[in-house]
Coordinates of C-alpha atoms in Angstrom, one line a residue:
X996 CA -65.5 173.0 251.8
X997 CA -64.9 169.9 249.6
X998 CA -67.2 166.9 249.9
X999 CA -66.0 163.5 248.7
X1000 CA -68.7 161.2 247.1
X1001 CA -68.0 157.5 246.8
X1002 CA -69.7 154.5 245.2
X1003 CA -70.9 156.2 242.0
X1004 CA -71.3 154.2 238.9
X1005 CA -68.0 154.4 236.9
X1006 CA -70.0 155.0 233.7
X1007 CA -71.7 158.0 235.2
X1008 CA -70.7 161.3 233.5
X1009 CA -69.8 164.5 235.3
X1010 CA -72.8 166.1 233.7
X1011 CA -75.2 163.5 235.2
X1012 CA -73.6 163.8 238.7
X1013 CA -73.7 167.6 238.6
X1014 CA -77.4 167.6 237.6
X1015 CA -78.2 165.1 240.3
X1016 CA -76.6 167.2 243.1
X1017 CA -78.0 170.4 241.7
X1018 CA -81.5 169.3 242.7
X1019 CA -80.2 167.9 246.1
X1020 CA -78.3 171.1 247.0
X1021 CA -81.2 173.4 245.7
X1022 CA -83.4 171.9 248.5
X1023 CA -80.8 173.3 251.0
X1024 CA -80.7 176.7 249.3
X1025 CA -77.3 176.0 247.7
X1026 CA -77.1 177.1 244.1
X1027 CA -73.4 177.7 243.6
X1028 CA -71.1 174.6 243.6
X1029 CA -68.4 172.9 241.6
X1030 CA -68.6 169.2 240.6
X1031 CA -65.6 167.2 239.4
X1032 CA -66.2 163.6 238.4
X1033 CA -63.3 161.7 236.6
X1034 CA -64.2 159.5 233.7
X1035 CA -64.5 155.8 234.5
X1036 CA -64.0 156.4 238.2
X1037 CA -66.5 155.7 241.0
X1038 CA -66.1 158.9 242.9
X1039 CA -66.6 162.7 242.6
X1040 CA -65.7 165.9 244.4
X1041 CA -68.3 168.6 245.3
X1042 CA -66.8 172.0 246.2
X1043 CA -69.1 174.4 248.1
X1044 CA -68.3 178.1 248.7
X1045 CA -69.8 178.4 252.2
X1046 CA -68.4 175.9 254.8
X1047 CA -71.6 176.3 256.8
X1048 CA -73.7 175.2 253.8
X1049 CA -71.4 172.3 253.3
X1050 CA -71.7 171.2 256.9
X1051 CA -75.5 171.5 256.7
X1052 CA -75.4 169.1 253.7
X1053 CA -73.2 166.6 255.6
X1054 CA -75.4 166.8 258.7
X1055 CA -78.3 165.5 256.6
X1056 CA -76.6 163.3 253.9
X1057 CA -73.1 162.7 255.4
X1058 CA -71.7 159.3 256.4
X1059 CA -69.2 159.2 259.2
X1060 CA -68.6 155.4 259.4
X1061 CA -67.6 153.7 256.1
X1062 CA -69.4 150.7 254.8
X1063 CA -73.0 149.5 255.0
X1064 CA -73.1 149.9 258.7
X1065 CA -72.3 153.6 258.5
X1066 CA -74.8 154.0 255.7
X1067 CA -77.6 152.9 258.0
X1068 CA -76.8 155.9 260.3
X1069 CA -77.3 158.5 257.5
X1070 CA -80.3 160.7 258.2
X1071 CA -81.4 161.1 254.5
X1072 CA -79.8 158.5 252.2
X1073 CA -78.9 159.4 248.7
X1074 CA -79.1 157.0 245.7
X1075 CA -77.7 157.6 242.2
X1076 CA -78.4 155.0 239.5
X1077 CA -79.7 152.7 242.2
X1078 CA -76.4 152.8 244.1
X1079 CA -76.2 154.2 247.7
X1080 CA -73.8 157.2 247.9
X1081 CA -71.2 157.7 250.6
X1082 CA -70.8 161.5 251.2
X1083 CA -68.0 162.6 253.6
X1084 CA -65.7 165.5 254.2
X1085 CA -62.7 165.4 251.8
X1086 CA -59.2 164.9 253.2
X1087 CA -57.9 167.7 251.0
X1088 CA -58.6 171.4 251.1
X1089 CA -60.7 172.9 248.3
X1090 CA -58.7 174.5 245.4
X1091 CA -58.4 178.2 245.9
X1092 CA -59.1 179.0 242.2
X1093 CA -62.3 176.9 242.3
X1094 CA -63.4 178.9 245.3
X1095 CA -62.6 182.2 243.4
X1096 CA -64.6 180.9 240.5
X1097 CA -67.6 180.1 242.7
X1098 CA -67.3 183.5 244.4
X1099 CA -67.4 185.1 241.0
X1100 CA -70.5 183.1 240.0
X1101 CA -72.3 184.0 243.2
X1102 CA -71.5 187.7 242.6
X1103 CA -72.8 187.5 239.1
X1104 CA -76.0 185.8 240.3
X1105 CA -76.6 188.6 242.8
X1106 CA -76.0 191.3 240.1
X1107 CA -78.4 189.5 237.7
X1108 CA -81.1 189.6 240.3
X1109 CA -80.6 193.2 241.1
X1110 CA -80.8 194.1 237.4
X1111 CA -83.9 191.9 236.9
X1112 CA -81.9 189.8 234.4
X1113 CA -83.0 186.2 233.9
X1114 CA -81.2 184.0 236.4
X1115 CA -79.9 181.2 234.2
X1116 CA -77.7 178.4 235.5
X1117 CA -75.0 179.4 233.0
X1118 CA -73.5 182.7 231.9
X1119 CA -74.1 183.8 228.4
X1120 CA -71.2 183.8 226.0
X1121 CA -71.3 187.6 225.7
X1122 CA -70.8 188.0 229.5
X1123 CA -68.0 185.5 229.8
X1124 CA -64.4 186.2 228.9
X1125 CA -63.3 183.9 226.1
X1126 CA -59.9 185.4 225.0
X1127 CA -56.7 184.7 227.0
X1128 CA -53.1 185.8 226.3
X1129 CA -50.2 183.4 226.6
X1130 CA -46.4 183.9 226.3
X1131 CA -45.0 180.3 226.2
X1132 CA -46.1 177.3 224.1
X1133 CA -45.2 173.7 224.7
X1134 CA -45.9 170.5 222.7
X1135 CA -45.3 167.1 224.2
X1136 CA -47.0 164.2 226.1
X1137 CA -48.1 163.2 229.5
X1138 CA -46.4 160.8 231.8
X1139 CA -46.1 160.1 235.5
X1140 CA -43.4 160.8 238.1
X1141 CA -44.2 158.1 240.6
X1142 CA -47.9 158.5 241.0
X1143 CA -48.0 162.2 240.1
X1144 CA -49.1 163.4 236.7
X1145 CA -46.4 165.2 234.7
X1146 CA -46.1 167.0 231.4
X1147 CA -43.2 166.0 229.1
X1148 CA -42.3 168.9 226.8
X1149 CA -40.6 167.8 223.5
X1150 CA -41.1 171.2 221.9
X1151 CA -41.2 174.7 223.5
X1152 CA -41.1 178.3 222.3
X1153 CA -41.4 181.6 224.0
X1154 CA -44.1 182.9 221.7
X1155 CA -46.9 185.4 222.5
X1156 CA -50.4 184.8 221.3
X1157 CA -54.0 184.5 222.2
X1158 CA -56.3 181.6 223.0
X1159 CA -59.8 182.3 221.7
X1160 CA -62.6 180.0 222.8
X1161 CA -65.0 180.0 220.0
X1162 CA -68.3 178.2 219.4
X1163 CA -66.8 175.0 217.9
X1164 CA -63.0 175.2 218.5
X1165 CA -60.2 176.9 220.3
X1166 CA -58.2 179.3 218.1
X1167 CA -54.5 179.6 219.0
X1168 CA -53.6 182.9 217.3
X1169 CA -50.1 184.0 216.6
X1170 CA -51.2 186.3 213.8
X1171 CA -50.5 189.5 215.8
X1172 CA -46.7 188.9 215.2
X1173 CA -45.0 191.6 213.2
X1174 CA -42.8 188.9 211.5
X1175 CA -44.8 187.5 208.6
X1176 CA -43.4 184.0 208.9
X1177 CA -44.6 183.9 212.5
X1178 CA -48.2 185.1 211.7
X1179 CA -49.7 181.6 212.3
X1180 CA -52.8 180.0 213.7
X1181 CA -53.9 176.6 215.1
X1182 CA -57.4 175.3 215.4
X1183 CA -58.2 172.8 218.2
X1184 CA -61.8 171.5 217.7
X1185 CA -63.7 170.7 220.9
X1186 CA -64.4 167.3 219.6
X1187 CA -60.6 166.6 219.6
X1188 CA -60.1 167.5 223.3
X1189 CA -59.7 164.5 225.5
X1190 CA -59.0 166.6 228.6
X1191 CA -58.3 170.2 229.5
X1192 CA -56.3 170.7 232.7
X1193 CA -55.7 174.1 234.4
X1194 CA -52.9 174.4 236.8
X1195 CA -53.6 175.2 240.5
X1196 CA -50.3 176.8 241.4
X1197 CA -49.1 180.3 240.8
X1198 CA -47.7 179.1 237.5
X1199 CA -50.9 179.2 235.4
X1200 CA -50.5 176.4 232.7
X1201 CA -53.4 175.3 230.6
X1202 CA -52.9 171.8 229.1
X1203 CA -54.8 170.3 226.2
X1204 CA -54.7 166.5 225.7
X1205 CA -56.0 165.8 222.2
X1206 CA -57.4 162.9 220.3
X1207 CA -55.9 164.1 217.0
X1208 CA -53.5 166.9 215.9
X1209 CA -54.7 170.5 215.5
X1210 CA -55.1 172.2 212.1
X1211 CA -52.2 174.7 211.5
X1212 CA -52.3 177.7 209.2
X1213 CA -50.0 180.4 207.9
X1214 CA -51.4 183.9 207.4
X1215 CA -51.0 185.2 203.8
X1216 CA -50.0 188.9 203.7
X1217 CA -52.6 191.0 201.9
X1218 CA -51.6 193.8 199.6
X1219 CA -52.4 197.3 200.9
X1220 CA -52.7 200.6 199.1
X1221 CA -51.6 199.1 195.8
X1222 CA -53.2 199.5 192.4
X1223 CA -55.4 196.5 192.8
X1224 CA -56.9 197.8 196.0
X1225 CA -57.4 201.2 194.4
X1226 CA -59.4 199.7 191.6
X1227 CA -61.5 197.6 194.0
X1228 CA -62.3 200.7 196.1
X1229 CA -63.4 202.5 192.9
X1230 CA -65.8 199.7 192.2
X1231 CA -64.2 199.0 188.8
X1232 CA -63.8 195.2 189.6
X1233 CA -65.1 192.7 192.0
X1234 CA -64.2 193.0 195.7
X1235 CA -61.4 190.9 197.1
X1236 CA -64.0 188.9 199.1
X1237 CA -65.9 187.9 196.0
X1238 CA -62.7 187.0 194.2
X1239 CA -62.1 184.3 196.9
X1240 CA -58.5 185.4 197.6
X1241 CA -57.2 183.1 200.4
X1242 CA -56.3 184.8 203.7
X1243 CA -54.3 181.9 205.0
X1244 CA -52.8 178.6 203.8
X1245 CA -52.7 175.2 205.5
X1246 CA -49.2 174.1 206.7
X1247 CA -47.9 171.0 208.5
X1248 CA -46.1 172.6 211.5
X1249 CA -45.2 175.8 213.1
X1250 CA -41.5 175.3 212.3
X1251 CA -39.0 172.5 211.6
X1252 CA -38.6 171.6 215.3
X1253 CA -42.4 171.4 215.7
X1254 CA -42.5 169.2 212.6
X1255 CA -40.6 166.4 214.4
X1256 CA -43.2 166.1 217.1
X1257 CA -46.5 167.4 215.8
X1258 CA -47.9 164.1 214.5
X1259 CA -47.3 161.9 217.6
X1260 CA -47.2 164.4 220.5
X1261 CA -50.8 165.4 221.1
X1262 CA -50.6 167.5 224.3
X1263 CA -50.3 171.3 224.1
X1264 CA -49.5 173.5 227.1
X1265 CA -49.8 177.3 227.3
X1266 CA -48.5 179.6 230.0
X1267 CA -51.4 182.1 230.5
X1268 CA -50.3 185.6 231.1
X1269 CA -51.6 187.7 232.8
X1270 CA -53.1 185.2 235.1
X1271 CA -56.9 184.9 235.1
X1272 CA -57.7 181.4 236.3
X1273 CA -61.1 182.2 237.6
X1274 CA -62.3 183.4 234.2
X1275 CA -60.9 180.2 232.6
X1276 CA -62.7 178.0 235.1
X1277 CA -65.9 180.0 234.5
X1278 CA -65.9 178.7 230.9
X1279 CA -66.9 175.3 232.3
X1280 CA -70.4 176.7 232.9
X1281 CA -70.9 177.5 229.3
X1282 CA -72.9 175.0 227.2
X1283 CA -70.9 173.1 224.6
X1284 CA -67.5 174.0 226.1
X1285 CA -65.0 171.2 227.2
X1286 CA -64.8 170.3 230.8
X1287 CA -61.9 171.9 232.7
X1288 CA -60.1 170.1 235.5
X1289 CA -58.1 171.9 238.0
X1290 CA -54.9 169.9 238.7
X1291 CA -51.3 170.6 239.8
X1292 CA -49.2 169.0 237.2
X1293 CA -45.4 168.6 237.3
X1294 CA -42.9 169.0 234.5
X1295 CA -40.7 166.0 233.5
X1296 CA -37.8 165.8 231.1
X1297 CA -37.1 163.0 228.6
X1298 CA -34.8 162.5 225.7
X1299 CA -35.8 164.4 222.5
X1300 CA -38.7 162.7 220.7
X1301 CA -36.8 162.2 217.4
X1302 CA -34.0 160.5 219.3
X1303 CA -36.4 158.1 221.0
X1304 CA -38.1 157.3 217.6
X1305 CA -34.7 156.8 216.0
X1306 CA -33.7 154.3 218.7
X1307 CA -37.1 152.5 218.4
X1308 CA -36.7 152.2 214.6
X1309 CA -33.1 150.9 215.0
X1310 CA -34.3 148.3 217.6
X1311 CA -37.1 147.1 215.2
X1312 CA -34.5 146.6 212.4
X1313 CA -31.9 145.0 214.7
X1314 CA -30.7 141.4 214.2
X1315 CA -32.2 140.3 217.5
X1316 CA -35.7 141.4 216.3
X1317 CA -35.5 139.8 212.9
X1318 CA -37.1 136.6 214.1
X1319 CA -40.3 138.4 215.0
X1320 CA -43.1 138.7 212.4
X1321 CA -43.7 142.0 210.6
X1322 CA -47.2 142.1 212.1
X1323 CA -45.7 142.4 215.6
X1324 CA -43.2 145.1 214.6
X1325 CA -46.0 147.0 212.8
X1326 CA -48.0 147.1 216.1
X1327 CA -45.0 148.2 218.1
X1328 CA -44.3 151.1 215.7
X1329 CA -48.0 152.0 215.7
X1330 CA -47.9 152.3 219.6
X1331 CA -45.4 155.1 219.3
X1332 CA -46.3 156.7 216.0
X1333 CA -50.0 157.0 216.8
X1334 CA -49.3 158.4 220.2
X1335 CA -50.5 155.5 222.4
X1336 CA -47.2 155.3 224.3
X1337 CA -44.0 157.3 224.3
X1338 CA -41.2 155.6 222.2
X1339 CA -39.0 155.1 225.3
X1340 CA -41.9 153.1 226.9
X1341 CA -42.4 151.0 223.8
X1342 CA -38.7 150.2 224.0
X1343 CA -39.2 149.0 227.5
X1344 CA -42.1 146.8 226.4
X1345 CA -39.9 145.3 223.7
X1346 CA -37.2 144.5 226.2
X1347 CA -39.8 142.7 228.3
X1348 CA -40.9 140.7 225.2
X1349 CA -37.4 139.6 224.6
X1350 CA -37.1 138.3 228.2
X1351 CA -40.5 136.9 228.9
X1352 CA -41.6 135.4 225.5
X1353 CA -38.5 133.5 224.5
X1354 CA -40.3 130.4 223.2
X1355 CA -43.7 132.0 222.5
X1356 CA -46.1 131.5 219.6
X1357 CA -45.1 134.6 217.7
X1358 CA -48.4 134.9 215.9
X1359 CA -50.2 134.8 219.2
X1360 CA -47.8 137.3 220.7
X1361 CA -48.6 139.8 217.9
X1362 CA -52.3 139.3 218.6
X1363 CA -51.6 140.0 222.3
X1364 CA -49.9 143.3 221.5
X1365 CA -52.8 144.2 219.2
X1366 CA -55.2 144.0 222.2
X1367 CA -53.2 146.7 224.0
X1368 CA -54.7 149.4 221.7
X1369 CA -58.0 149.0 223.4
X1370 CA -56.6 148.7 226.9
X1371 CA -54.1 151.5 227.2
X1372 CA -55.9 154.5 228.9
X1373 CA -55.2 158.2 228.1
X1374 CA -52.8 159.6 230.8
X1375 CA -54.4 162.5 232.6
X1376 CA -56.0 163.6 235.9
X1377 CA -58.6 160.8 235.6
X1378 CA -56.0 158.0 235.2
X1379 CA -53.8 156.6 238.0
X1380 CA -50.0 156.3 237.2
X1381 CA -50.2 152.6 238.0
X1382 CA -52.7 152.0 235.2
X1383 CA -50.1 152.8 232.6
X1384 CA -46.9 151.7 234.3
X1385 CA -44.5 149.2 232.7
X1386 CA -45.5 146.5 235.2
X1387 CA -49.2 146.9 234.3
X1388 CA -48.4 146.8 230.6
X1389 CA -46.4 143.6 231.0
X1390 CA -49.2 142.0 233.0
X1391 CA -51.7 143.1 230.3
X1392 CA -49.5 141.6 227.6
X1393 CA -49.1 138.3 229.6
X1394 CA -52.9 138.0 230.2
X1395 CA -53.6 138.8 226.5
X1396 CA -51.2 136.2 225.4
X1397 CA -52.9 133.5 227.5
X1398 CA -56.3 134.6 226.2
X1399 CA -55.2 134.4 222.6
X1400 CA -53.8 130.9 223.1
X1401 CA -57.1 129.8 224.6
X1402 CA -59.1 131.5 221.8
X1403 CA -57.0 129.8 219.1
X1404 CA -58.0 126.4 220.5
X1405 CA -61.7 127.2 220.0
X1406 CA -61.4 129.0 216.7
X1407 CA -59.6 126.5 214.6
X1408 CA -61.0 126.5 211.1
X1409 CA -62.9 129.8 211.7
X1410 CA -60.3 132.3 210.7
X1411 CA -61.5 134.9 208.2
X1412 CA -58.2 134.7 206.3
X1413 CA -59.1 131.2 205.2
X1414 CA -61.6 132.6 202.7
X1415 CA -59.8 133.0 199.4
X1416 CA -61.5 136.3 198.5
X1417 CA -60.5 138.0 201.8
X1418 CA -57.1 139.4 202.7
X1419 CA -55.8 141.1 205.9
X1420 CA -54.6 144.5 204.7
X1421 CA -52.3 146.9 206.4
X1422 CA -53.4 150.5 206.2
X1423 CA -52.0 154.0 206.7
X1424 CA -53.6 157.5 206.7
X1425 CA -51.6 160.5 205.5
X1426 CA -52.8 163.8 207.0
X1427 CA -51.3 167.3 206.6
X1428 CA -49.2 166.8 209.7
X1429 CA -48.3 163.1 209.9
X1430 CA -48.7 159.4 208.9
X1431 CA -50.8 157.1 211.1
X1432 CA -50.9 153.3 211.0
X1433 CA -54.1 151.1 211.1
X1434 CA -55.1 147.5 210.6
X1435 CA -54.5 144.9 209.4
X1436 CA -58.2 144.7 208.5
X1437 CA -60.1 142.2 206.3
X1438 CA -60.7 143.5 202.8
X1439 CA -62.0 141.9 199.6
X1440 CA -59.1 141.2 197.3
X1441 CA -58.7 143.3 194.2
X1442 CA -56.9 142.2 191.0
X1443 CA -53.5 143.0 192.5
X1444 CA -54.0 141.1 195.7
X1445 CA -55.5 138.1 193.9
X1446 CA -52.4 138.0 191.6
X1447 CA -50.0 138.2 194.6
X1448 CA -52.2 136.4 197.1
X1449 CA -49.1 134.9 198.8
X1450 CA -47.6 138.3 199.5
X1451 CA -50.6 140.4 200.8
X1452 CA -48.7 141.6 203.8
X1453 CA -46.3 143.4 201.4
X1454 CA -49.1 145.8 200.4
X1455 CA -50.2 148.9 202.2
X1456 CA -53.5 150.7 201.6
X1457 CA -53.0 154.5 202.0
X1458 CA -55.7 157.1 202.6
X1459 CA -55.3 160.9 202.4
X1460 CA -57.5 162.7 204.9
X1461 CA -57.7 165.6 207.3
X1462 CA -56.6 165.2 211.0
X1463 CA -60.1 164.0 212.1
X1464 CA -60.1 161.3 209.4
X1465 CA -62.6 163.1 207.2
X1466 CA -61.8 164.2 203.6
X1467 CA -60.1 167.6 203.2
X1468 CA -62.8 170.2 202.6
X1469 CA -62.6 173.3 200.5
X1470 CA -62.6 176.6 202.4
X1471 CA -63.0 179.8 200.6
X1472 CA -60.4 181.7 202.7
X1473 CA -57.9 178.9 203.0
X1474 CA -55.4 177.7 200.5
X1475 CA -54.6 173.9 200.5
X1476 CA -51.9 174.1 197.8
X1477 CA -49.0 173.3 200.1
X1478 CA -50.9 170.3 201.5
X1479 CA -51.5 168.8 198.0
X1480 CA -48.4 169.9 196.1
X1481 CA -45.9 169.6 198.9
X1482 CA -47.1 167.3 201.7
X1483 CA -49.1 164.7 199.8
X1484 CA -47.0 164.8 196.7
X1485 CA -43.8 164.1 198.7
X1486 CA -45.5 160.9 200.1
X1487 CA -46.5 159.8 196.6
X1488 CA -43.1 160.4 195.1
X1489 CA -41.2 159.0 198.1
X1490 CA -42.0 156.1 200.4
X1491 CA -43.5 155.1 203.7
X1492 CA -41.2 153.1 205.9
X1493 CA -42.6 150.8 208.5
X1494 CA -40.4 148.6 210.7
X1495 CA -37.6 149.0 208.2
X1496 CA -39.8 148.0 205.2
X1497 CA -40.2 150.9 202.6
X1498 CA -43.5 151.1 200.7
X1499 CA -43.7 152.7 197.3
X1500 CA -46.6 153.6 195.0
X1501 CA -47.7 150.9 192.6
X1502 CA -51.2 152.0 191.7
X1503 CA -54.2 154.2 192.5
X1504 CA -57.7 153.4 193.6
X1505 CA -60.8 155.3 192.5
X1506 CA -62.8 154.6 195.7
X1507 CA -62.9 157.5 198.2
X1508 CA -59.6 159.2 198.9
X1509 CA -57.4 156.1 198.8
X1510 CA -54.1 156.5 196.9
X1511 CA -54.0 152.8 196.4
X1512 CA -51.8 149.9 197.5
X1513 CA -48.1 150.5 197.9
X1514 CA -45.7 147.5 197.7
X1515 CA -43.0 146.9 200.2
X1516 CA -39.5 146.1 198.9

């Protein structure tokens, strides 16, 4: 049975709601249940294994009539964060895989009692299965077909591997491949997982939506039965472990096709085979593991990602768009390049700008687009399709423009750029897999910017970092030579093109990991 709970605080987390109902249900002798509370939503779903237990809960706490009048008829009222809760029978049937997971948890509890094992609310990591095989890998994004959530694959390969749920990250392991060039690995830190969705249908697809790109490695073949190993075995030299011989090297992508999408497409989907959805859902009960949402997601097809980006870049460099300031074009490229929106949706926003803001204040229009970065939600099971539709984006942009115009009237003479020692600086971060745009942000001028104070928007501050924004760290078993001598060196010797403006190296900075300011031609 599934119980639908309304009127929760939108800020309440799933963990808070689960803990609250754990105490309520324990009073009724119910210890096995599943709680699913979407982020920033005011409702939750409670799944109970036994319909009779669920009916007993509704007889005491259920509300048949909506509104305050119906709440008065509830036998024992429930309040969470001072808000009255409306509990009623859900209109949808409970997911079969959630029920199987609950049945498994119930069986494990019974077995634990019989063996006099401690009855914890979670299963220990040793008891839980944490390795799952897959035979297909996709990389892409999420979109909506109408109001239904859909996955858009921009890269796909029939590759066998394993998903290993470790203590701090998920290891995607292809190293069992007999082909040396395919013996690769990916690390997905739990801190990077925005959502983890498990399919409900007979097609078991596990989808990760990430905040930043995974770390990718290539296994380095180790010599076997050669003279060096023989000497090591005889103890005539230091062991291979003590010599710090790297076992793998950091790379930018799995293959050239993956290279075209890896930086901006932050959703990975795996076809789990053989199917074991109940074991996957059981991971949710382990401490420190990401929440897993059971959701039936469709598959949607779009034009190849590189084709969309090429069309976007051509549009930004077109004659029709030359009248718009570089700041606006910087933000539009950032929307696609940093993964906020798919390039085809950014193109739709640009067409709307051309029709709606014909005689607009272009500086205010750029500020209105900048506000979108804090307003666009992550697509997923917790987000409605209407929240990220083109109509919603156009309404947000129009409202932002009106707010910026009003703010400008009150902030005359208060702009931070009016201080001579301050400049608004465009920034970029180069990582092993991609280039991400940031800013412009206020910075104290250095000697270069003071000399060219009228052309500060022609300079770009570049930082070299890992995918999470932290400096690249030394690892004894990992070689970073390809990152430094191929990836980063290529950027320093080449250029970074933003909205048709190429930036080349002019100097280096000593602070942190900044390569310096690059001047645009």
